Tab-separated table of C-alpha atoms and ligand atoms in Angstrom:
chain	number	residue	atom	x	y	z
A	1	MET	CA	8.939	-24.142	11.623
A	2	ASP	CA	8.251	-22.023	14.735
A	3	ASP	CA	10.756	-19.373	16.278
A	4	SER	CA	11.996	-21.376	19.067
A	5	LYS	CA	13.167	-24.206	16.954
A	6	ILE	CA	15.648	-22.436	14.393
A	7	PRO	CA	18.414	-24.443	14.345
A	8	SER	CA	22.067	-22.318	14.252
A	9	ALA	CA	23.153	-24.152	11.250
A	10	LEU	CA	20.714	-22.325	8.979
A	11	LEU	CA	22.045	-18.951	9.852
A	12	GLY	CA	23.636	-18.627	6.555
A	13	GLY	CA	20.081	-17.129	4.509
A	14	ARG	CA	20.954	-13.705	3.077
A	15	ILE	CA	19.017	-11.503	0.412
A	16	ARG	CA	20.606	-9.283	-2.117
A	17	ARG	CA	18.184	-6.663	-3.058
A	18	ALA	CA	16.835	-5.635	-6.460
A	19	PRO	CA	18.840	-3.968	-8.542
A	20	GLU	CA	16.748	-1.127	-9.543
A	21	ASN	CA	16.351	-0.528	-5.517
A	22	PHE	CA	19.867	1.332	-6.183
A	23	LEU	CA	20.485	4.680	-7.484
A	24	ASP	CA	23.603	4.308	-9.624
A	25	GLY	CA	26.448	2.016	-10.394
A	26	ALA	CA	28.524	3.774	-8.102
A	27	ALA	CA	26.099	3.537	-4.928
A	28	ILE	CA	25.521	-0.542	-5.353
A	29	GLY	CA	27.977	-1.788	-3.677
A	30	GLU	CA	27.255	0.884	-0.362
A	31	VAL	CA	23.899	0.632	-0.235
A	32	SER	CA	23.849	-3.514	-0.832
A	33	LYS	CA	26.254	-3.851	2.104
A	34	GLY	CA	24.048	-1.760	4.307
A	35	ARG	CA	20.906	-3.526	3.395
A	36	ARG	CA	22.552	-6.970	4.028
A	37	ASP	CA	23.596	-5.550	7.122
A	38	VAL	CA	20.280	-4.831	7.988
A	39	LEU	CA	18.758	-8.026	7.637
A	40	ARG	CA	21.642	-9.854	9.615
A	41	ALA	CA	21.050	-7.161	12.444
A	42	SER	CA	17.117	-7.869	12.250
A	43	PHE	CA	17.962	-11.385	11.829
A	44	ALA	CA	20.017	-11.543	15.141
A	45	ALA	CA	17.729	-9.798	16.887
A	46	ALA	CA	14.930	-12.712	15.938
A	47	ILE	CA	16.956	-15.295	17.099
A	48	ALA	CA	18.561	-14.129	20.011
A	49	GLY	CA	18.772	-16.278	23.090
A	50	ILE	CA	19.145	-19.339	20.788
A	51	ALA	CA	22.551	-18.394	18.840
A	52	ALA	CA	23.587	-15.748	21.517
A	53	ALA	CA	26.307	-18.101	23.082
A	54	THR	CA	27.886	-18.863	19.592
A	55	ARG	CA	27.747	-16.120	17.300
A	56	PRO	CA	29.686	-13.029	18.986
A	57	ALA	CA	32.545	-15.659	19.819
A	58	ALA	CA	32.355	-16.420	16.018
A	59	ALA	CA	32.293	-12.907	14.859
A	60	ALA	CA	35.489	-12.000	17.006
A	61	SER	CA	37.622	-14.753	15.717
A	62	ASP	CA	36.942	-13.427	12.164
A	63	GLY	CA	39.117	-10.366	13.465
A	64	ASP	CA	36.087	-7.879	12.104
A	65	PRO	CA	37.496	-4.718	12.252
A	66	ASP	CA	33.897	-3.340	12.610
A	67	ILE	CA	34.026	-5.252	16.130
A	68	LEU	CA	37.706	-4.679	17.102
A	69	GLU	CA	38.238	-0.752	15.944
A	70	LEU	CA	36.192	1.841	17.284
A	71	PRO	CA	34.519	3.463	14.048
A	72	PRO	CA	34.678	7.668	13.936
A	73	TRP	CA	30.935	7.826	15.314
A	74	SER	CA	32.186	6.754	18.158
A	75	THR	CA	34.929	9.155	18.431
A	76	SER	CA	33.661	12.425	17.402
A	77	LEU	CA	30.783	14.665	18.196
A	78	GLY	CA	27.857	14.347	16.209
A	79	LEU	CA	25.475	16.700	14.454
A	80	PRO	CA	23.116	19.053	16.702
A	81	VAL	CA	19.679	18.330	16.199
A	82	ALA	CA	19.165	21.793	14.756
A	83	ALA	CA	20.993	20.473	11.296
A	84	VAL	CA	17.490	18.735	10.726
A	85	PRO	CA	15.021	20.287	11.705
A	86	TYR	CA	12.461	18.236	10.157
A	87	GLY	CA	14.396	14.733	9.945
A	88	MET	CA	15.053	12.658	7.088
A	89	PRO	CA	15.849	9.000	6.304
A	90	SER	CA	19.732	7.937	6.658
A	91	LYS	CA	21.673	8.277	3.590
A	92	TYR	CA	22.155	4.535	3.529
A	93	GLU	CA	18.754	4.546	2.962
A	94	ARG	CA	18.611	6.430	-0.191
A	95	ASN	CA	17.650	3.840	-2.388
A	96	LEU	CA	14.182	3.489	-0.738
A	97	ILE	CA	12.074	5.657	-2.897
A	98	ARG	CA	9.108	5.858	-4.617
A	99	ARG	CA	9.605	5.000	-8.635
A	100	GLN	CA	7.778	5.085	-11.631
A	101	SER	CA	7.209	2.134	-13.811
A	102	PRO	CA	9.561	2.151	-16.769
A	103	GLY	CA	6.816	0.125	-18.634
A	104	LEU	CA	4.495	2.516	-18.425
A	105	THR	CA	3.683	6.018	-20.752
A	106	GLN	CA	5.185	9.191	-19.035
A	107	VAL	CA	2.313	11.189	-20.036
A	108	ALA	CA	3.280	15.446	-18.669
A	109	GLY	CA	0.608	15.693	-15.962
A	110	SER	CA	-0.772	12.340	-15.665
A	111	SER	CA	1.367	9.785	-13.219
A	112	VAL	CA	1.810	7.253	-10.742
A	113	ALA	CA	4.818	6.467	-8.542
A	114	PHE	CA	4.934	3.196	-6.660
A	115	ALA	CA	5.720	2.294	-2.960
A	116	PRO	CA	8.633	0.170	-2.140
A	117	LEU	CA	6.867	-2.449	-0.685
A	118	GLN	CA	10.054	-4.466	-0.733
A	119	GLY	CA	11.647	-2.219	1.733
A	120	SER	CA	8.877	-1.931	3.983
A	121	PHE	CA	8.343	-3.168	7.910
A	122	GLY	CA	5.009	-3.474	9.566
A	123	ILE	CA	1.827	-1.925	8.378
A	124	ILE	CA	2.505	1.807	8.284
A	125	THR	CA	3.536	3.234	4.755
A	126	PRO	CA	5.996	6.439	5.841
A	127	SER	CA	3.904	9.608	4.375
A	128	GLY	CA	7.395	10.441	2.242
A	129	LEU	CA	6.849	6.852	0.271
A	130	HIS	CA	3.364	6.754	0.155
A	131	PHE	CA	2.424	5.653	-3.225
A	132	GLU	CA	0.995	8.615	-5.564
A	133	ARG	CA	-1.170	8.889	-8.124
A	134	HIS	CA	-2.484	12.149	-10.066
A	135	HIS	CA	-4.374	12.835	-13.261
A	136	GLN	CA	-3.212	16.345	-13.740
A	137	GLY	CA	-0.277	16.869	-11.598
A	138	TRP	CA	-0.267	17.551	-7.558
A	139	GLN	CA	-0.568	20.530	-5.917
A	140	ASP	CA	0.594	22.414	-2.984
A	141	ILE	CA	-2.904	24.339	-1.901
A	142	ASP	CA	-2.756	27.588	0.275
A	143	PRO	CA	-4.438	26.166	3.217
A	144	LYS	CA	-6.159	29.694	4.313
A	145	ARG	CA	-7.579	30.089	0.880
A	146	HIS	CA	-8.897	26.252	0.590
A	147	ARG	CA	-12.347	25.995	1.234
A	148	PHE	CA	-14.648	22.724	1.555
A	149	MET	CA	-18.358	22.954	0.906
A	150	ILE	CA	-21.331	20.616	0.931
A	151	ASN	CA	-24.196	21.124	-0.782
A	152	GLY	CA	-27.543	19.177	-2.317
A	153	SER	CA	-28.089	18.312	-5.739
A	154	ALA	CA	-32.036	19.880	-5.706
A	155	PRO	CA	-33.546	22.191	-3.081
A	156	GLY	CA	-34.093	20.976	0.331
A	157	MET	CA	-31.571	17.894	-0.328
A	158	VAL	CA	-29.614	19.795	2.648
A	159	LYS	CA	-31.564	22.197	4.718
A	160	THR	CA	-28.618	24.663	4.928
A	161	PRO	CA	-25.900	24.345	2.261
A	162	LEU	CA	-22.109	24.919	4.328
A	163	VAL	CA	-18.922	25.956	3.629
A	164	PHE	CA	-15.688	25.389	6.045
A	165	THR	CA	-12.589	26.977	5.963
A	166	MET	CA	-9.728	24.447	7.360
A	167	ASP	CA	-10.014	26.108	10.594
A	168	ASP	CA	-13.644	25.626	10.755
A	169	LEU	CA	-13.089	21.786	10.458
A	170	MET	CA	-9.876	21.366	12.411
A	171	ARG	CA	-12.024	22.490	15.708
A	172	LEU	CA	-14.636	19.899	15.175
A	173	PRO	CA	-14.326	16.218	16.746
A	174	SER	CA	-11.760	14.320	15.165
A	175	VAL	CA	-10.902	10.669	14.515
A	176	SER	CA	-7.755	8.706	14.029
A	177	ARG	CA	-8.125	5.471	12.374
A	178	MET	CA	-5.227	3.271	10.141
A	179	TYR	CA	-6.593	1.980	6.755
A	180	PHE	CA	-4.972	0.805	3.520
A	181	ILE	CA	-5.787	2.675	0.212
A	182	GLU	CA	-5.066	0.669	-2.967
A	183	CYS	CA	-5.296	2.153	-6.269
A	184	GLY	CA	-7.972	0.045	-8.560
A	185	ALA	CA	-5.375	-0.262	-11.214
A	186	ASN	CA	-2.616	-1.955	-8.573
A	187	THR	CA	-1.482	-5.295	-10.258
A	188	GLY	CA	-2.807	-4.123	-13.558
A	189	MET	CA	0.186	-4.904	-15.735
A	190	GLU	CA	-0.351	-8.772	-14.272
A	191	TRP	CA	-3.563	-8.981	-16.354
A	192	GLY	CA	-1.463	-8.883	-19.717
A	193	ASN	CA	1.237	-11.411	-17.996
A	194	VAL	CA	3.881	-8.068	-18.439
A	195	ALA	CA	5.654	-9.655	-15.492
A	196	VAL	CA	7.593	-6.675	-14.019
A	197	PRO	CA	10.076	-7.355	-11.919
A	198	THR	CA	9.686	-6.176	-8.618
A	199	VAL	CA	6.921	-6.000	-5.673
A	200	GLN	CA	7.511	-2.265	-5.936
A	201	TYR	CA	5.492	-2.450	-9.683
A	202	THR	CA	3.243	-5.510	-9.442
A	203	HIS	CA	1.710	-4.175	-5.740
A	204	GLY	CA	3.036	-0.700	-4.947
A	205	MET	CA	0.135	1.258	-5.754
A	206	LEU	CA	-1.083	0.342	-2.130
A	207	SER	CA	-0.266	2.375	0.942
A	208	CYS	CA	-1.087	2.297	4.731
A	209	SER	CA	-1.607	5.258	6.875
A	210	GLU	CA	-3.085	6.657	10.226
A	211	PHE	CA	-5.719	9.288	8.753
A	212	THR	CA	-7.238	12.143	10.941
A	213	GLY	CA	-10.226	14.083	10.031
A	214	VAL	CA	-14.322	14.522	10.884
A	215	PRO	CA	-16.335	11.829	9.714
A	216	LEU	CA	-18.573	13.015	6.830
A	217	ARG	CA	-21.630	11.914	8.535
A	218	LEU	CA	-21.070	14.680	11.001
A	219	LEU	CA	-20.852	17.315	8.691
A	220	LEU	CA	-23.886	16.174	6.744
A	221	GLU	CA	-26.116	16.172	9.543
A	222	MET	CA	-24.968	19.777	10.350
A	223	ALA	CA	-25.771	20.899	7.180
A	224	GLY	CA	-29.330	19.215	7.783
A	225	ALA	CA	-29.227	16.149	5.094
A	226	ASP	CA	-32.352	14.783	3.922
A	227	LEU	CA	-31.215	11.134	4.241
A	228	LYS	CA	-34.590	10.071	3.182
A	229	ARG	CA	-33.887	11.302	-0.326
A	230	GLY	CA	-30.035	11.250	-0.272
A	231	LYS	CA	-28.762	8.127	-1.769
A	232	PHE	CA	-25.323	9.026	-2.888
A	233	VAL	CA	-22.571	11.639	-2.291
A	234	LEU	CA	-20.646	13.175	-5.208
A	235	ALA	CA	-17.026	14.189	-4.172
A	236	GLU	CA	-14.898	16.599	-5.913
A	237	GLY	CA	-11.299	17.654	-6.270
A	238	ALA	CA	-9.679	21.159	-6.590
A	239	ASP	CA	-7.244	20.319	-9.094
A	240	GLY	CA	-7.675	20.609	-12.659
A	241	SER	CA	-8.348	16.955	-13.143
A	242	SER	CA	-12.190	17.429	-12.463
A	243	MET	CA	-11.729	14.683	-10.571
A	244	THR	CA	-15.170	13.242	-9.399
A	245	ARG	CA	-16.397	10.434	-7.869
A	246	THR	CA	-19.912	8.923	-6.373
A	247	ILE	CA	-19.826	7.513	-3.090
A	248	PRO	CA	-23.117	5.486	-1.654
A	249	ILE	CA	-24.589	7.223	1.295
A	250	ASP	CA	-24.745	3.936	3.542
A	251	LEU	CA	-20.907	3.843	3.309
A	252	VAL	CA	-21.016	7.531	4.552
A	253	MET	CA	-23.617	6.743	7.302
A	254	SER	CA	-21.115	3.827	8.750
A	255	GLY	CA	-18.833	6.686	10.055
A	256	GLU	CA	-15.896	5.402	8.563
A	257	VAL	CA	-15.776	7.951	5.758
A	258	LEU	CA	-13.545	10.786	6.570
A	259	VAL	CA	-13.087	14.532	5.653
A	260	ALA	CA	-9.186	14.126	6.417
A	261	TYR	CA	-6.312	16.630	7.162
A	262	GLY	CA	-3.745	14.153	9.113
A	263	GLN	CA	-1.717	11.364	7.792
A	264	ASN	CA	0.533	9.684	10.233
A	265	GLY	CA	0.461	12.435	12.931
A	266	GLU	CA	1.013	15.356	10.640
A	267	MET	CA	-1.070	17.088	7.991
A	268	LEU	CA	-1.430	15.280	4.322
A	269	ARG	CA	1.755	15.593	2.227
A	270	PRO	CA	0.729	17.776	-0.832
A	271	GLU	CA	0.829	14.906	-2.939
A	272	ASN	CA	-1.570	13.097	-0.927
A	273	GLY	CA	-4.435	15.802	-1.026
A	274	TYR	CA	-2.937	18.544	1.669
A	275	PRO	CA	-4.731	19.966	2.896
A	276	LEU	CA	-7.811	17.957	2.465
A	277	ARG	CA	-8.799	14.762	1.188
A	278	LEU	CA	-11.516	11.933	1.199
A	279	VAL	CA	-11.107	8.442	3.157
A	280	VAL	CA	-12.833	6.084	1.867
A	281	PRO	CA	-11.765	2.788	3.715
A	282	GLY	CA	-12.059	-0.509	1.725
A	283	VAL	CA	-12.615	1.119	-1.733
A	284	GLN	CA	-10.283	2.069	-4.490
A	285	GLY	CA	-8.108	4.787	-4.216
A	286	VAL	CA	-9.663	6.546	-7.006
A	287	SER	CA	-12.551	7.514	-4.559
A	288	TRP	CA	-10.481	8.813	-2.231
A	289	VAL	CA	-10.368	12.565	-3.910
A	290	LYS	CA	-7.635	14.546	-3.137
A	291	TRP	CA	-7.677	18.276	-2.373
A	292	LEU	CA	-11.270	17.885	-1.762
A	293	ARG	CA	-13.323	21.136	-1.978
A	294	ARG	CA	-16.766	19.906	-2.443
A	295	VAL	CA	-19.137	17.323	-1.324
A	296	GLU	CA	-23.158	17.300	-2.884
A	297	LEU	CA	-25.630	14.966	-1.621
A	298	GLY	CA	-28.052	13.305	-4.608
A	299	ASP	CA	-30.702	10.703	-5.224
A	300	LYS	CA	-28.854	8.779	-7.977
A	301	PRO	CA	-25.348	7.664	-8.956
A	302	TYR	CA	-23.412	10.513	-10.947
A	303	ALA	CA	-21.598	8.711	-13.782
A	304	ALA	CA	-19.095	10.836	-13.733
A	305	LYS	CA	-16.389	10.330	-16.071
A	306	ASP	CA	-13.965	8.568	-13.519
A	307	GLU	CA	-16.718	5.998	-13.183
A	308	ALA	CA	-18.318	5.599	-16.707
A	309	VAL	CA	-14.955	5.993	-19.105
A	310	HIS	CA	-12.272	4.632	-16.321
A	311	TYR	CA	-12.198	2.658	-13.355
A	312	VAL	CA	-14.637	0.415	-14.823
A	313	ASP	CA	-14.225	-3.303	-15.652
A	314	LEU	CA	-14.564	-4.930	-18.911
A	315	MET	CA	-16.065	-8.538	-18.630
A	316	PRO	CA	-15.597	-11.545	-20.736
A	317	ASP	CA	-19.112	-10.875	-22.296
A	318	GLY	CA	-18.114	-7.481	-23.348
A	319	THR	CA	-20.232	-5.662	-20.877
A	320	HIS	CA	-18.644	-3.409	-18.453
A	321	ARG	CA	-18.798	-3.621	-14.892
A	322	GLN	CA	-19.091	-0.370	-12.999
A	323	TYR	CA	-18.933	0.942	-9.465
A	324	THR	CA	-16.872	-2.020	-8.378
A	325	SER	CA	-15.394	0.100	-5.512
A	326	ILE	CA	-14.784	-2.446	-2.979
A	327	GLN	CA	-11.327	-3.858	-3.132
A	328	GLU	CA	-11.218	-7.524	-2.488
A	329	CYS	CA	-9.004	-9.837	-0.225
A	330	LYS	CA	-5.305	-9.812	-1.500
A	331	SER	CA	-2.369	-10.522	-0.214
A	332	VAL	CA	1.565	-10.585	-1.309
A	333	ILE	CA	4.801	-11.849	0.028
A	334	THR	CA	7.209	-8.582	0.015
A	335	THR	CA	10.205	-10.270	1.163
A	336	PRO	CA	11.965	-12.320	-0.439
A	337	SER	CA	10.564	-11.230	-3.821
A	338	GLY	CA	10.906	-10.285	-7.240
A	339	GLY	CA	14.335	-9.096	-8.341
A	340	GLN	CA	16.324	-10.003	-5.098
A	341	THR	CA	18.637	-13.126	-4.732
A	342	LEU	CA	19.044	-15.317	-1.776
A	343	VAL	CA	22.731	-15.644	-1.570
A	344	ASP	CA	22.813	-18.924	0.156
A	345	LYS	CA	20.627	-21.251	1.084
A	346	GLY	CA	19.254	-21.768	4.874
A	347	PHE	CA	16.759	-19.936	7.131
A	348	PHE	CA	14.654	-16.791	6.064
A	349	ASN	CA	11.865	-15.009	7.856
A	350	VAL	CA	9.349	-14.735	4.653
A	351	SER	CA	7.190	-11.765	5.045
A	352	GLY	CA	4.555	-10.003	3.536
A	353	LEU	CA	0.949	-7.804	3.321
A	354	ALA	CA	-2.479	-9.223	3.380
A	355	TRP	CA	-5.900	-6.728	3.164
A	356	SER	CA	-9.354	-6.980	2.519
A	357	GLY	CA	-11.930	-4.029	1.619
A	358	ARG	CA	-14.304	-6.018	3.567
A	359	GLY	CA	-13.035	-6.340	6.829
A	360	LYS	CA	-10.452	-7.915	8.816
A	361	ILE	CA	-7.799	-10.845	7.355
A	362	ARG	CA	-8.770	-14.001	8.961
A	363	LYS	CA	-5.680	-16.149	7.721
A	364	VAL	CA	-2.811	-16.041	5.419
A	365	ASP	CA	-1.816	-19.181	4.024
A	366	VAL	CA	1.974	-19.730	2.256
A	367	SER	CA	3.052	-21.972	-0.406
A	368	PHE	CA	6.861	-22.846	-1.249
A	369	ASP	CA	5.710	-25.076	-4.095
A	370	GLY	CA	3.545	-23.210	-6.386
A	371	GLY	CA	0.391	-24.149	-4.322
A	372	LYS	CA	0.663	-27.796	-3.875
A	373	SER	CA	0.934	-27.337	-0.241
A	374	TRP	CA	0.496	-24.861	1.865
A	375	GLN	CA	1.101	-23.775	5.616
A	376	GLU	CA	-0.672	-20.863	7.917
A	377	ALA	CA	1.655	-17.936	8.406
A	378	LYS	CA	1.638	-15.901	11.579
A	379	LEU	CA	-0.267	-13.006	11.486
A	380	GLN	CA	1.185	-9.882	13.330
A	381	ALA	CA	-0.657	-7.677	15.625
A	382	PRO	CA	-2.737	-5.507	15.368
A	383	VAL	CA	-4.946	-7.035	12.972
A	384	GLN	CA	-7.493	-4.442	12.036
A	385	SER	CA	-10.512	-3.793	9.700
A	386	LYS	CA	-9.571	-2.259	6.053
A	387	CYS	CA	-5.720	-1.998	7.144
A	388	LEU	CA	-2.954	-3.829	6.113
A	389	THR	CA	-1.984	-7.086	7.904
A	390	ARG	CA	1.608	-7.782	8.090
A	391	PHE	CA	2.466	-12.003	7.907
A	392	THR	CA	5.428	-13.769	8.472
A	393	LEU	CA	6.467	-17.534	8.035
A	394	ASN	CA	9.690	-19.015	8.851
A	395	TRP	CA	11.604	-20.771	5.824
A	396	ASN	CA	14.819	-23.058	5.223
A	397	TRP	CA	15.375	-23.111	1.732
A	398	ASN	CA	17.106	-26.274	0.575
A	399	GLY	CA	18.543	-24.598	-2.489
A	400	GLU	CA	16.179	-25.939	-4.981
A	401	ARG	CA	13.683	-24.324	-7.069
A	402	ALA	CA	10.917	-22.787	-5.192
A	403	ILE	CA	7.827	-20.853	-6.041
A	404	LEU	CA	6.505	-18.725	-3.037
A	405	GLN	CA	3.031	-17.411	-2.960
A	406	SER	CA	0.540	-16.030	-0.462
A	407	ARG	CA	-2.990	-16.732	-0.005
A	408	ALA	CA	-5.270	-14.617	2.413
A	409	THR	CA	-9.047	-15.188	3.632
A	410	ASP	CA	-10.776	-12.262	4.984
A	411	GLU	CA	-13.379	-12.357	7.897
A	412	THR	CA	-16.446	-12.729	5.346
A	413	GLY	CA	-14.791	-16.200	4.228
A	414	PHE	CA	-13.512	-14.796	0.790
A	415	VAL	CA	-10.320	-16.680	-0.216
A	416	GLN	CA	-7.812	-14.875	-2.330
A	417	PRO	CA	-8.214	-16.536	-6.135
A	418	ASN	CA	-5.604	-17.860	-8.360
A	419	TYR	CA	-5.469	-16.687	-12.373
A	420	ARG	CA	-7.093	-19.713	-13.457
A	421	GLN	CA	-10.418	-18.928	-10.533
A	422	LEU	CA	-9.883	-15.087	-11.159
A	423	ARG	CA	-9.874	-15.171	-15.270
A	424	ALA	CA	-12.583	-17.661	-15.062
A	425	VAL	CA	-15.044	-14.896	-13.717
A	426	ARG	CA	-13.105	-11.609	-14.817
A	427	GLY	CA	-12.016	-12.730	-18.456
A	428	THR	CA	-8.450	-11.185	-19.786
A	429	ARG	CA	-9.037	-7.749	-20.570
A	430	SER	CA	-9.162	-6.159	-17.605
A	431	ILE	CA	-7.060	-3.187	-16.030
A	432	TYR	CA	-8.483	-3.180	-12.798
A	433	HIS	CA	-9.058	-5.070	-9.490
A	434	ASN	CA	-6.694	-7.672	-10.149
A	435	ASN	CA	-6.349	-9.463	-6.720
A	436	ALA	CA	-4.883	-13.005	-7.775
A	437	ILE	CA	-2.391	-14.763	-5.987
A	438	GLN	CA	1.109	-13.592	-6.643
A	439	SER	CA	4.041	-16.267	-7.328
A	440	TRP	CA	7.901	-15.535	-6.995
A	441	LEU	CA	10.096	-18.399	-8.740
A	442	VAL	CA	13.454	-18.652	-6.585
A	443	GLU	CA	16.004	-20.501	-9.340
A	444	PRO	CA	18.807	-22.839	-7.385
A	445	SER	CA	21.191	-19.362	-8.236
A	446	GLY	CA	18.707	-17.524	-5.814
A	447	GLU	CA	17.604	-15.381	-8.356
A	448	ILE	CA	13.899	-14.200	-7.747
A	449	SER	CA	11.672	-13.060	-10.348
A	450	ASN	CA	7.443	-12.780	-11.264
A	451	VAL	CA	5.556	-15.684	-12.953
A	452	GLN	CA	2.186	-16.468	-13.095
A	453	VAL	CA	0.841	-19.900	-11.985
A	454	ALA	CA	-2.842	-20.977	-12.989
B	1	LIG	N1	-8.210	12.996	-6.296
B	1	LIG	C1	-7.945	13.895	-7.501
B	1	LIG	N2	-8.573	15.149	-6.817
B	1	LIG	N3	-7.197	13.953	-8.441
B	1	LIG	C2	-6.746	12.664	-8.907
B	1	LIG	O1	-6.163	12.802	-9.635
B	1	LIG	N4	-6.165	10.744	-7.907
B	1	LIG	C3	-7.163	9.456	-7.918
B	1	LIG	C4	-7.491	9.568	-5.862
B	1	LIG	N5	-7.669	11.280	-5.654
B	1	LIG	C5	-6.842	11.860	-7.773
B	1	LIG	C6	-7.686	11.920	-6.459
B	1	LIG	C7	-6.459	8.016	-7.560
B	1	LIG	S1	-6.451	7.410	-9.156
B	1	LIG	C8	-5.894	7.212	-6.746
B	1	LIG	S2	-5.458	6.019	-6.826
B	1	LIG	C9	-6.023	7.714	-4.973
B	1	LIG	O2	-5.941	9.331	-5.300
B	1	LIG	C10	-4.138	7.968	-5.022
B	1	LIG	O3	-3.948	8.482	-3.682
B	1	LIG	P1	-2.519	8.729	-3.287
B	1	LIG	O4	-1.777	9.695	-4.367
B	1	LIG	O5	-2.714	9.732	-2.089
B	1	LIG	O6	-1.816	7.431	-3.033
């Protein structure tokens, strides 16, 4: 259905948000109303021009006090800017926060907080909502005391080992680029068909930021790296988790790998690696080493603990697949999604995210009948390489059972698999790299839940 053909009779569609979006019982009524109002407002904007002649008159005849009476914010003095030297979201948005999964063991010092994808617009994740994964707690490092070293694994591998202060790094030529980051374990619980309730928990180890930093290639060149012998780099973090990861030198020489200090126009947040992290576009999150303090050039992969024991894929024949870095093409519908309720039938603008570690998204198809038939969604600009892409499709829900799915194709022609196709290659005992098609079941009651469709 194209935007210009939305009949005004379909204006009823509304979504009630997932219960775990709310802070506590007392907040439910208040926040729920707020979210519905936002939806109504954005819907009204989308159809402006079509229903403009009818909607205002209908609202006024309801005797809506929010139209007929002046609210306090129109009749009082507002707060000075000095009241909020660093701006925070509205108190009405306090339900939209990172959350830890109740289904995952809460080990002190080892944790993951999921991004609330169900409430996101566009493609950029606000820094305060960026998902967060650490193996031994996060640190707020004094940038004056932080050092970044480049060295070689053997004499002559780099001509001049270098140590940079933050000031040294920040005077060098920098680039700013938008990239997604996804933990290799994202959607991991679905391997066991755990069916966690919302998209925050199924896909929330995913975020997208504009990162600013210096290409690692430039720093290696400054150190006089021997690129004939050097085939891999080892990146090392300054936190207590001894996080080290091997990155192939070809990726570094592509110029995409950044030693980054900026995130969405300001310095990185402490949880996301302040003051320095590695940005490895398209590659699983564990390789984006945070609190980055050292890069070593070597001639073979390092088989560090987080690539030999963890972050390996158990294949059906019992072998382990190692160094499976690239995050393959994937997508998910974020609105409407699990835990939400369609309050009545009618029009909905279905919206979601697609991404590929191999480049740009070429197209996204959406199904409302569990994969029997597909319609091509609209891709919102910009569509960038190794970045999230927002897709949308208009839908007229007839009030019957429906299964919503999205299926992305990237510029290499790779098509996101369904569970049958994925399990045929990968078996059933993996934890990592689940890029299967996600299904949301819509019941006639409007309630939406997480189901798996082969
Ligand atoms: N770097 C260090 N030094 N220590 C860590 O625990 N966690 C890794 C990676 N970099 C980690 C790290 C993992 S497993 C992921 S998925 C990403 O950071 C998460 O990055 P984020 O917290 O900025 O989302």
